[in-house]
Coordinates of C-alpha atoms and ligand atoms in Angstrom, one line a residue:
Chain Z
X1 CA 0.0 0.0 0.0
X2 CA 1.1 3.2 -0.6
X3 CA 0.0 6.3 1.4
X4 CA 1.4 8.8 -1.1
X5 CA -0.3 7.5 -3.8
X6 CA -3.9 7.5 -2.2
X7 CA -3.3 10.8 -1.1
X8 CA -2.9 11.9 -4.4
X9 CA -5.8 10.8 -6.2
X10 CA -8.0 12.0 -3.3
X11 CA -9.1 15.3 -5.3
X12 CA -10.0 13.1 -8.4
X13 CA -11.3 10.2 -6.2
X14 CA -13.7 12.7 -3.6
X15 CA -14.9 15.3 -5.7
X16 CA -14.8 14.4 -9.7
X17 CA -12.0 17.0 -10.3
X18 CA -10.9 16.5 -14.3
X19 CA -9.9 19.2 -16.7
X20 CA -10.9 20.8 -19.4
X21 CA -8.8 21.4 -22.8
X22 CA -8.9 25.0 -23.4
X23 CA -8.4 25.1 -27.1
X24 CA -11.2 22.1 -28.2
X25 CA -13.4 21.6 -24.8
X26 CA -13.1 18.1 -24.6
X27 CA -14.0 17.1 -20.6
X28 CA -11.5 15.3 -19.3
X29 CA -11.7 12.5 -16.5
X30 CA -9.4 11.1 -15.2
X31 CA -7.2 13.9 -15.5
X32 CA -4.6 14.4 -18.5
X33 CA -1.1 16.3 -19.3
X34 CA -2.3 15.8 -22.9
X35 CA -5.9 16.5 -24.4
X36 CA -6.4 13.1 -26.2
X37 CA -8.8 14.9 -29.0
X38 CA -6.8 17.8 -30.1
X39 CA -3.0 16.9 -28.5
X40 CA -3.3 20.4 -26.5
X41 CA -1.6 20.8 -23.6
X42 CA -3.7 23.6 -22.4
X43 CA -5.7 21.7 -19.9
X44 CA -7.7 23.8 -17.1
X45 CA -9.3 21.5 -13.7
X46 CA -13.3 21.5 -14.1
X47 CA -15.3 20.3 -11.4
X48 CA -17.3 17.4 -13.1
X49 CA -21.3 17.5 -11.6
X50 CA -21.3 13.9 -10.6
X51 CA -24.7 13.5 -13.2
X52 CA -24.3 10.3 -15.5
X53 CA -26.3 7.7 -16.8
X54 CA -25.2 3.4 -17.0
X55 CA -23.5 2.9 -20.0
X56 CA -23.0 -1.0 -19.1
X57 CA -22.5 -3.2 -16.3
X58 CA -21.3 -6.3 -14.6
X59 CA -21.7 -8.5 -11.5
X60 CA -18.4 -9.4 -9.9
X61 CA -18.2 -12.2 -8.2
X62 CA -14.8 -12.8 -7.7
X63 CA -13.2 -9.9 -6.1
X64 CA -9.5 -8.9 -5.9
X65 CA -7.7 -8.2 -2.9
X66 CA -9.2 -5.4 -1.0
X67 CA -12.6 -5.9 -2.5
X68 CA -14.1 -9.2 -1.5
X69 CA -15.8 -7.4 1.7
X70 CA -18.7 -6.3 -1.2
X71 CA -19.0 -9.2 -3.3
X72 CA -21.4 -9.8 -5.6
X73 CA -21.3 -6.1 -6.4
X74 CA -21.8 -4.2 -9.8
X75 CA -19.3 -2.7 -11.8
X76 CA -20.2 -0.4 -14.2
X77 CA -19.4 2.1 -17.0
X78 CA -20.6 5.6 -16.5
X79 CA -21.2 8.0 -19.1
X80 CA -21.1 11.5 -17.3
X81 CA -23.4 14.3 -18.7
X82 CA -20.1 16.1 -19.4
X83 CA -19.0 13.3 -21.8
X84 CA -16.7 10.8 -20.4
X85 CA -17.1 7.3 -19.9
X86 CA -15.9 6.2 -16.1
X87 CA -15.3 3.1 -14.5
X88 CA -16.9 3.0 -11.3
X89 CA -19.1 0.8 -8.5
X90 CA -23.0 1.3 -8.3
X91 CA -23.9 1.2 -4.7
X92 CA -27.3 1.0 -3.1
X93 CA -29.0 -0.8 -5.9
X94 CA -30.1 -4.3 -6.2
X95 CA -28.2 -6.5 -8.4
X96 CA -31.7 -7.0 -10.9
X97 CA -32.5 -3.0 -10.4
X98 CA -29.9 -2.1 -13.0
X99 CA -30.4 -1.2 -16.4
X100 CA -28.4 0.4 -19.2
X101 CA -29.5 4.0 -19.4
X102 CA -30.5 4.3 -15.6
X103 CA -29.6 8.0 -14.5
X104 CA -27.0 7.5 -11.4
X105 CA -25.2 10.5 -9.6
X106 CA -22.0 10.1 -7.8
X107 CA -21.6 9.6 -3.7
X108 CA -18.8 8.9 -2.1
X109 CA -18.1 5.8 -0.3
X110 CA -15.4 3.0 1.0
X111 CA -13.3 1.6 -1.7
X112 CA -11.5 -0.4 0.3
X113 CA -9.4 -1.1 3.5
X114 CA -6.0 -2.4 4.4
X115 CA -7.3 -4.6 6.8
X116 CA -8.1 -3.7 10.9
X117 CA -5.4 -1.5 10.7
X118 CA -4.6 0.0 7.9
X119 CA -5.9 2.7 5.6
X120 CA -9.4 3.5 4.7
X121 CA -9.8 4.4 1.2
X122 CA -13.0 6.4 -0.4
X123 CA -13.7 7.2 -3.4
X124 CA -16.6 8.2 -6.1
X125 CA -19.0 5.4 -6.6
X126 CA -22.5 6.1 -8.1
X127 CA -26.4 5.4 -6.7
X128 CA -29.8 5.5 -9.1
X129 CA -30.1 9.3 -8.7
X130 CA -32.4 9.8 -5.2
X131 CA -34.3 12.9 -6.9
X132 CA -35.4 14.1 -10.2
X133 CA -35.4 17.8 -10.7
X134 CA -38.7 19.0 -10.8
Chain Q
X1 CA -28.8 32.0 28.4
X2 CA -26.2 32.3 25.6
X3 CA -26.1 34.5 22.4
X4 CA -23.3 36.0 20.3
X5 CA -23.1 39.6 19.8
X6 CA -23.4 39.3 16.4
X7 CA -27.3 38.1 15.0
X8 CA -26.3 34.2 13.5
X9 CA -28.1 31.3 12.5
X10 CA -28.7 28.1 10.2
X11 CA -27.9 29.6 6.4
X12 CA -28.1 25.9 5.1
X13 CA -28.9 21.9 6.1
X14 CA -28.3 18.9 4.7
X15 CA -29.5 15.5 5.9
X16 CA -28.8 11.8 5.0
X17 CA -30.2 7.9 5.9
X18 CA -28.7 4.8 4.6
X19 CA -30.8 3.0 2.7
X20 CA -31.1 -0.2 4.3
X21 CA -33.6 -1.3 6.7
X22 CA -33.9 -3.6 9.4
X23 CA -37.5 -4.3 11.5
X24 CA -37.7 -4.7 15.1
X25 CA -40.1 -7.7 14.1
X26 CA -37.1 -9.4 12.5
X27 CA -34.3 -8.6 15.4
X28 CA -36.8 -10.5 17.9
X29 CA -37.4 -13.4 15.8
X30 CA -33.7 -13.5 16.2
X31 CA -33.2 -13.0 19.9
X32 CA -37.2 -13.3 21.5
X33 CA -36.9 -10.3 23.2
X34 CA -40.5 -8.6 22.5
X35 CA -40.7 -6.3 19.6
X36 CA -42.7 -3.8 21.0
X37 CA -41.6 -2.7 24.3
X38 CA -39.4 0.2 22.3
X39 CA -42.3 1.0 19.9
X40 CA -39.8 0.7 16.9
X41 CA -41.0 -0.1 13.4
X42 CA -37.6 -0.4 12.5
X43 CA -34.2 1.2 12.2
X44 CA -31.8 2.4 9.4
X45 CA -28.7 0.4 9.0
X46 CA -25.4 1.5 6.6
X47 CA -24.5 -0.2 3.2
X48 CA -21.0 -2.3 3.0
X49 CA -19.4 0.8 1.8
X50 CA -20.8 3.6 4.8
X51 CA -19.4 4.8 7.4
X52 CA -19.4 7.9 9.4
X53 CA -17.3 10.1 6.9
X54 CA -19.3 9.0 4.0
X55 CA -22.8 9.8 6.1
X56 CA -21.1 13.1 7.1
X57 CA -20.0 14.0 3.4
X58 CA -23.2 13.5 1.9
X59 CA -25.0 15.3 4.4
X60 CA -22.4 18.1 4.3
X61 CA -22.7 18.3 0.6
X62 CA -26.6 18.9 0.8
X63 CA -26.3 21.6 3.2
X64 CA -23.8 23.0 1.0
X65 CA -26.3 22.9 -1.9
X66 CA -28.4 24.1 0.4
X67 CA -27.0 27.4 1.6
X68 CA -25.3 28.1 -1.9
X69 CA -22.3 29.2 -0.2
X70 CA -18.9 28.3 -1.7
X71 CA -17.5 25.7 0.2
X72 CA -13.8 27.5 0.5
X73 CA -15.6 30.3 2.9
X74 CA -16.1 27.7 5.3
X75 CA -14.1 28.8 8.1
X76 CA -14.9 25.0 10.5
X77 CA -16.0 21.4 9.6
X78 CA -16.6 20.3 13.2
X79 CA -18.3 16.8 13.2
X80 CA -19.6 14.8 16.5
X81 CA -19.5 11.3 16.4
X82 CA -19.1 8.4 18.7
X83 CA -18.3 6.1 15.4
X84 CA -15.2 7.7 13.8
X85 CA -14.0 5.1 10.9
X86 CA -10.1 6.3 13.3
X87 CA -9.7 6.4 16.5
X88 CA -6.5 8.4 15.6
X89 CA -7.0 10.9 12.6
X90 CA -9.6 13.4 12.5
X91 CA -13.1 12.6 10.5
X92 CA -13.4 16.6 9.9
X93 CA -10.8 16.4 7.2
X94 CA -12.3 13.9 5.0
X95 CA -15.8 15.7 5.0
X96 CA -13.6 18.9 4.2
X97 CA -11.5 17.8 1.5
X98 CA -15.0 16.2 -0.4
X99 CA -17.3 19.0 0.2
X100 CA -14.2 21.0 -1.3
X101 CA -13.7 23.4 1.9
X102 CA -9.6 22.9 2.3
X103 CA -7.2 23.6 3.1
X104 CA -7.5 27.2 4.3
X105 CA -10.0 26.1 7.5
X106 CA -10.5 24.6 10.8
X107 CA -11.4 20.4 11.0
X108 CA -12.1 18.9 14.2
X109 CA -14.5 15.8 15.9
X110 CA -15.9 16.3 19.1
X111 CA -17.3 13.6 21.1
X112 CA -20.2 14.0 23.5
X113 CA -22.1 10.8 22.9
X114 CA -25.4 11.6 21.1
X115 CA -25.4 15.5 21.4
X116 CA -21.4 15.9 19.8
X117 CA -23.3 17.3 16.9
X118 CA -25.5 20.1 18.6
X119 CA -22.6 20.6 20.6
X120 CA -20.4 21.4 17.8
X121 CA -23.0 23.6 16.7
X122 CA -23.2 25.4 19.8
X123 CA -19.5 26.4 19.4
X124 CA -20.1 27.1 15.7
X125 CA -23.0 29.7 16.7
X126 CA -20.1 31.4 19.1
X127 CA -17.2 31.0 15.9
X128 CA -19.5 33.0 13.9
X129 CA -20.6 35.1 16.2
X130 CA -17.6 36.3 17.5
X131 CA -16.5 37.1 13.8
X132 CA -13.8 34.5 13.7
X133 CA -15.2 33.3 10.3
X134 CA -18.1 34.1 8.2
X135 CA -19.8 30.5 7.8
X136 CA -18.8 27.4 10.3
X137 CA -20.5 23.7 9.6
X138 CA -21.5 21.8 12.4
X139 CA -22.0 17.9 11.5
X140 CA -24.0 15.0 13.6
X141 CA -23.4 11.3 12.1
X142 CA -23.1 8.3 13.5
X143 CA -23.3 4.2 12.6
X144 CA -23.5 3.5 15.9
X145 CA -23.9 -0.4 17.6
X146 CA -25.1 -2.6 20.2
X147 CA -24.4 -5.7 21.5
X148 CA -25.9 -8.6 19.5
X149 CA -29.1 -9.0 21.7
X150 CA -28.8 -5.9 23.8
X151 CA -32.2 -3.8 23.9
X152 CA -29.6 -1.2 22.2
X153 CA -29.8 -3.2 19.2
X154 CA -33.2 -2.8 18.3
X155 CA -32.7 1.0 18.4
X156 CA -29.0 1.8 17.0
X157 CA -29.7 3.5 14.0
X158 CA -27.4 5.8 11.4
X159 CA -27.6 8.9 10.1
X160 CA -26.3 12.2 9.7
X161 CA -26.9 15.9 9.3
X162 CA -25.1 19.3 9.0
X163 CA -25.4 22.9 9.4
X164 CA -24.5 25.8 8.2
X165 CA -24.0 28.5 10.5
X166 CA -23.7 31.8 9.0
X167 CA -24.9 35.6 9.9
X168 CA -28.6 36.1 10.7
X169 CA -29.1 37.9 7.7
X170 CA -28.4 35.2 5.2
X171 CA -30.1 32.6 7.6
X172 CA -33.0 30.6 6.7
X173 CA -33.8 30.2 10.8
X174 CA -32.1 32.6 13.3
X175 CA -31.1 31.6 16.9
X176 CA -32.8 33.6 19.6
X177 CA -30.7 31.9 22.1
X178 CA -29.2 28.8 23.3
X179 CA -28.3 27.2 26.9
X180 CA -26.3 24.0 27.6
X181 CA -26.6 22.0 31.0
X182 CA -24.1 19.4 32.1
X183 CA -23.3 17.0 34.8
X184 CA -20.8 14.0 35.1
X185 CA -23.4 11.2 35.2
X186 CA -22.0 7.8 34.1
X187 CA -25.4 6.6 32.4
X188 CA -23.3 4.9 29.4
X189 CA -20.1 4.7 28.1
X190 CA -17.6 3.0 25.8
X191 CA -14.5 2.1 27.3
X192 CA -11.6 2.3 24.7
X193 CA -10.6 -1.2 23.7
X194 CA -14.5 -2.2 23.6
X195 CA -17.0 -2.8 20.2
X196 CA -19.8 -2.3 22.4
X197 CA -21.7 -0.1 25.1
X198 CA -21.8 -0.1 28.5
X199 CA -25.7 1.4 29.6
X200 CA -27.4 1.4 32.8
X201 CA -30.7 0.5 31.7
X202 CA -33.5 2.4 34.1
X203 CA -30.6 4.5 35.1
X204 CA -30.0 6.1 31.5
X205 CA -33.7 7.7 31.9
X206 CA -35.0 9.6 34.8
X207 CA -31.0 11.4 36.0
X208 CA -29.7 11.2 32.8
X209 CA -32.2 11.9 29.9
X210 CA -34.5 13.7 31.6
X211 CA -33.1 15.7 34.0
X212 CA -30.4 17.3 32.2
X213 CA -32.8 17.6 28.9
X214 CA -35.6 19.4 31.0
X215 CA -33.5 21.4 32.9
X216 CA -31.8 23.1 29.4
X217 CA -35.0 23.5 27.9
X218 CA -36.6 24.9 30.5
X219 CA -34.0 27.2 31.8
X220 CA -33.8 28.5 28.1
X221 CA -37.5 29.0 28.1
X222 CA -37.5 30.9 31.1
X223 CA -34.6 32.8 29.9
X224 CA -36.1 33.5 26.3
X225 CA -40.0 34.5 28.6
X226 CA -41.5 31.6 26.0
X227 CA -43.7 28.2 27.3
X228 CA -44.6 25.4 25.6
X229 CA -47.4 27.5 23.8
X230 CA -44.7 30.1 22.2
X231 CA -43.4 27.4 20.0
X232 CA -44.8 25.8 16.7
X233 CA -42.3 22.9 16.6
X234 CA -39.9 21.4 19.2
X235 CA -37.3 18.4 19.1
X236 CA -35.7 16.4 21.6
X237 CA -32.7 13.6 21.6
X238 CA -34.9 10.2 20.6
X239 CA -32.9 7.0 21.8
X240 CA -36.5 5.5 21.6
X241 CA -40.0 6.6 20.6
X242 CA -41.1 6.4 24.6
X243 CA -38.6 8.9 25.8
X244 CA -38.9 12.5 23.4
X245 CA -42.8 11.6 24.1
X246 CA -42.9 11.9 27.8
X247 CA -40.0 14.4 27.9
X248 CA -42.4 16.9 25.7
X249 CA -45.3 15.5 27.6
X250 CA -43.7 16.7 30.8
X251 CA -42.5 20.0 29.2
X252 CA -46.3 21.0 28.1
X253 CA -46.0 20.4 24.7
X254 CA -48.7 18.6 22.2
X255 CA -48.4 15.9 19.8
X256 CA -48.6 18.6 17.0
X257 CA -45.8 20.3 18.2
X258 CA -43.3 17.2 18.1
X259 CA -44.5 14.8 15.8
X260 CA -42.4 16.0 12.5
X261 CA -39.4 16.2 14.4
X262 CA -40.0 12.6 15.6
X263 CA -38.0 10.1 13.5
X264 CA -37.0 7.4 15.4
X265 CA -40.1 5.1 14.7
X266 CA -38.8 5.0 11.4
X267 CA -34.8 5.2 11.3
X268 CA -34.4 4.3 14.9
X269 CA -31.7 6.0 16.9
X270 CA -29.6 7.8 15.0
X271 CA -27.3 9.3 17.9
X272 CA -25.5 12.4 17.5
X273 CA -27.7 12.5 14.4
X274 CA -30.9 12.0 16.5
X275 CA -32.0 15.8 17.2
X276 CA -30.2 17.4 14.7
X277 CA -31.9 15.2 11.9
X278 CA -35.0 15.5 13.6
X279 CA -34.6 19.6 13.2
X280 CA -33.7 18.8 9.8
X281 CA -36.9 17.4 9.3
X282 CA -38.6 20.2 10.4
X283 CA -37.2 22.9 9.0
X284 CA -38.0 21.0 5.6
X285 CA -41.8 21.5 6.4
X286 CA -41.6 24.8 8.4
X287 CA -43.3 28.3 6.7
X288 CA -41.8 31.5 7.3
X289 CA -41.9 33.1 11.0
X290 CA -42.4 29.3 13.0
X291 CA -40.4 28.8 16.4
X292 CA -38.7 25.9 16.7
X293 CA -37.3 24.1 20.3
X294 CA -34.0 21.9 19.4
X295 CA -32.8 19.7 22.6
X296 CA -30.1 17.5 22.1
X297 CA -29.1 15.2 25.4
X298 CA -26.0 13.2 25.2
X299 CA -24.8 10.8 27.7
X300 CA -22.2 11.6 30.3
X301 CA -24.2 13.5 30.6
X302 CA -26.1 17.0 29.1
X303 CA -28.5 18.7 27.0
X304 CA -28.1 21.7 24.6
X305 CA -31.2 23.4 23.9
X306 CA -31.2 26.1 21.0
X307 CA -34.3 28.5 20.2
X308 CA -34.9 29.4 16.6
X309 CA -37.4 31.5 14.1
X310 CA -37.5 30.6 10.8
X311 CA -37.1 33.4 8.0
X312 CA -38.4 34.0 4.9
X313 CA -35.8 32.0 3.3
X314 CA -36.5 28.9 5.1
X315 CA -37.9 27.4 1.9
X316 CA -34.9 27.9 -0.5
X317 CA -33.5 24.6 -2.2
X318 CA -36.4 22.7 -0.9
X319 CA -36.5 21.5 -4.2
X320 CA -34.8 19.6 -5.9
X321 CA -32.4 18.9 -2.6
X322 CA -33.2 15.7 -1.3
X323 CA -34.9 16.3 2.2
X324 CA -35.2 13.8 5.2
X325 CA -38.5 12.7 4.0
X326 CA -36.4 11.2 0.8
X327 CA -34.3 9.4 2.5
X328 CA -36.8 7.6 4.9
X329 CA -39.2 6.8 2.1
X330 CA -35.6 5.4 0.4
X331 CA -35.8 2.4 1.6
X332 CA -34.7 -1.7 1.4
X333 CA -35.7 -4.1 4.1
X334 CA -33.3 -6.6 5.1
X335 CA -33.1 -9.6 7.2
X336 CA -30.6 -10.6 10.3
X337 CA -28.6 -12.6 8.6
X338 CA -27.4 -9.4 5.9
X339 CA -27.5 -6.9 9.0
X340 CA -24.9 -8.8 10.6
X341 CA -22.5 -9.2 7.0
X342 CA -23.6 -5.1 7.1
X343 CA -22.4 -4.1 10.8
X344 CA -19.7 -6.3 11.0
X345 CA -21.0 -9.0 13.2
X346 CA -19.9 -12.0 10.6
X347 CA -16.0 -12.4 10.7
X348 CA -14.5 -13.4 7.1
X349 CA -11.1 -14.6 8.7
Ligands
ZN401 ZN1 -8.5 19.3 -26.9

């Protein structure tokens, strides 16, 4: 385990913090040196919403090491409304509750632990969204 | 009485409940102890992934939503808790760094059994009333536990709520005045190597409960020239739904006056979330110019009472924030067996 590493991805991994390209507006998660559309280094951070819908989805059964407190749980593919896709958890949803296309919105939960006595990790996961806008 | 020179109040709120349920029906098939003595329907429990910090952030980010402040003016994330995820290593910064308030602020937890939460609010009210900072958030979440069996475990619950406590003028309730009352009364406690509670069963109620809860309320009620009638809404600490009844009962008040504040039937007890989601509840249903009594009582023992009026911003964000009435109608029943993989009970190694 490494402490410095967790610590670093905490802004990404609590809040959604990408970037933005400033020259062709491609929004960027996880964050880039390089835009990946336009090859611009002018990169700004942007807050990402946490808003997205289930692109796709699978039960995992078969955890690696770290994980296998959660099993079966769902991992999916998230398309955020500000374009990218993101691999992520969906939490407080039944296994047969989860359909392509379901609007989710991003909480943040435990990834994992280093067992009794180690480090907590959280991170983003996302939830069938609790509200619609009215 | 206490009040800060400078006019303050709540300028946001934010609450959150798991969504997992388990019914007092199903914890006494389990251990045949007579579901109804408590007069719980049942009690909210946390996912695989919750904890304290993750209840706290969520309600932190509501109230955040809420007030429509920018989180980096936040000059405190105090949370209370009796279930920090470390015992070394402060919950406050976690809730911080994800509601986006770092690193130019104050983090702390402070521990006062089930009224840490009003009583970081208390010292939030005098942070921002002093000047110190312009906004202060004061957090109540716990996951808390009883012994497998215990009468404690039909009513643990989980839960959590913040506030935002920011100058009168941008507040959405003001505080009229607030008075705490303590006493060293061992009632229950945690020692700490142990999982579970210590309680003294008929002792935790008439020296501990309601002593030190009556005596704040009614010496702020006396300071304040208000009775029972004065109020349109009042809240006390609910470790069951027998207590807060007869406490209000004694106090003059009518089943009008506490009912929406009155949670625990539903979500169970929710500790230093009790009161302080129970005001949250409130205030989601309050019109402009209502008073509202908040009494907290923690263990140990005291009671903080606060007096409030709402303003004519008490209705802003109501929608499409989620409100404590969406997150108790959220909900997924569960049996024994999956509360105990959820709390912990079942060891994998
Ligand atoms: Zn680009």
């Amino acid at each position: 385990m490494s402490l410095a590493r967790h610590w670093r991805l905490q802004n990404q991994r609590y809040r959604l913090l990408g970037v933005q390209c400033e020259d062709c507006g491609a929004r960027l998660f996880p964050r880039r040196q390089v835009c990946p559309r336009c090859k611009s280094q002018n990169l700004q951070r942007y807050q990402f919403g946490g808003e997205g819908k289930v692109y796709s989805h699978t039960v995992v059964y078969d955890a690696p090491a770290g994980y296998e407190g959660f099993v079966p749980y769902i991992g999916a593919l998230v398309e955020l409304e500000e374009g990218p896709l993101i691999a992520a958890q969906l939490t407080d949803v039944d296994i047969d509750d989860v359909q392509i296309g379901m609007p989710v919105e991003m909480v943040t939960r435990r990834l994992r632990q280093y067992g009794e006595d180690g480090l907590i990790v959280y991170g983003y996961k996302f939830r069938p969204k609790l509200k619609e806008a009215p | 009485m206490m009040k800060p020179n400078r006019e303050v109040g709540i300028v946001g709120y934010g609450a959150y409940i798991p969504r997992y349920r388990i019914s007092a029906a199903e914890i006494s098939r389990v251990w045949k102890m007579g579901e109804d003595t408590l007069h719980l329907e049942e009690k909210a429990v946390p996912g695989l992934d919750e904890d304290t910090a993750t209840i706290a952030i969520e309600a932190a980010r509501n109230a955040v939503r809420k007030a429509k402040i920018d989180p980096q003016k936040l000059g405190a994330i105090w949370l209370g808790s009796e279930s920090k995820p470390y015992s070394v290593k402060p919950t406050a910064t976690i809730v911080a760094e994800a509601v986006g308030a770092t690193p130019h602020t104050t983090a702390a937890d402070w521990e006062f059994a089930c009224k840490a939460g009003t009583e970081a609010m208390q010292a939030a009210f005098g942070f921002v009333g002093s000047g110190m900072v312009q906004y202060a958030m004061a957090i109540g979440a716990d996951t808390a536990q009883g012994r497998p069996g215990d009468q404690l475990e039909y009513t643990a619950g989980a839960g959590g709520a913040a506030f935002i406590i920011g100058p009168r003028e941008e507040s959405m309730a003001y505080l009229e005045g607030s008075h705490s009352y303590v006493s060293d009364t061992p009632d229950f406690f945690r020692r700490p190597s142990q999982h579970y509670p210590t309680h003294g069963s008929r002792f935790t109620g008439e020296p501990a409960y309601f002593t030190h809860s009556l005596m704040a309320t009614q010496y702020l009620m006396d300071q304040l020239g208000y009775g029972p009638q004065d109020y349109d809404k009042v809240i006390f600490h609910q470790p069951n739904s027998k207590f807060p009844v007869r406490l209000a009962k004694r106090l003059g008040f009518a089943p009008e006056q506490y009912e929406d504040g009155l949670l625990v039937p539903v979500i169970g007890n929710a500790y230093a979330a009790s009161s302080a989601l129970g005001l949250a509840a409130v205030l989601d249903k309050a019109d402009v110019g209502e008073r509202i009594l908040l009494a907290s009582f923690g263990s140990g023992a005291g009671s903080d009472a606060f007096s409030f009026v709402t303003t004519e911003l008490i209705t802003r964000g109501r929608n499409p924030l989620p409100g404590v009435a969406d997150y108790v109608t959220r909900r997924r029943e569960i049996d024994y067996a999956r509360y105990a993989r959820h709390r912990g009970k079942l060891s994998m190694y």
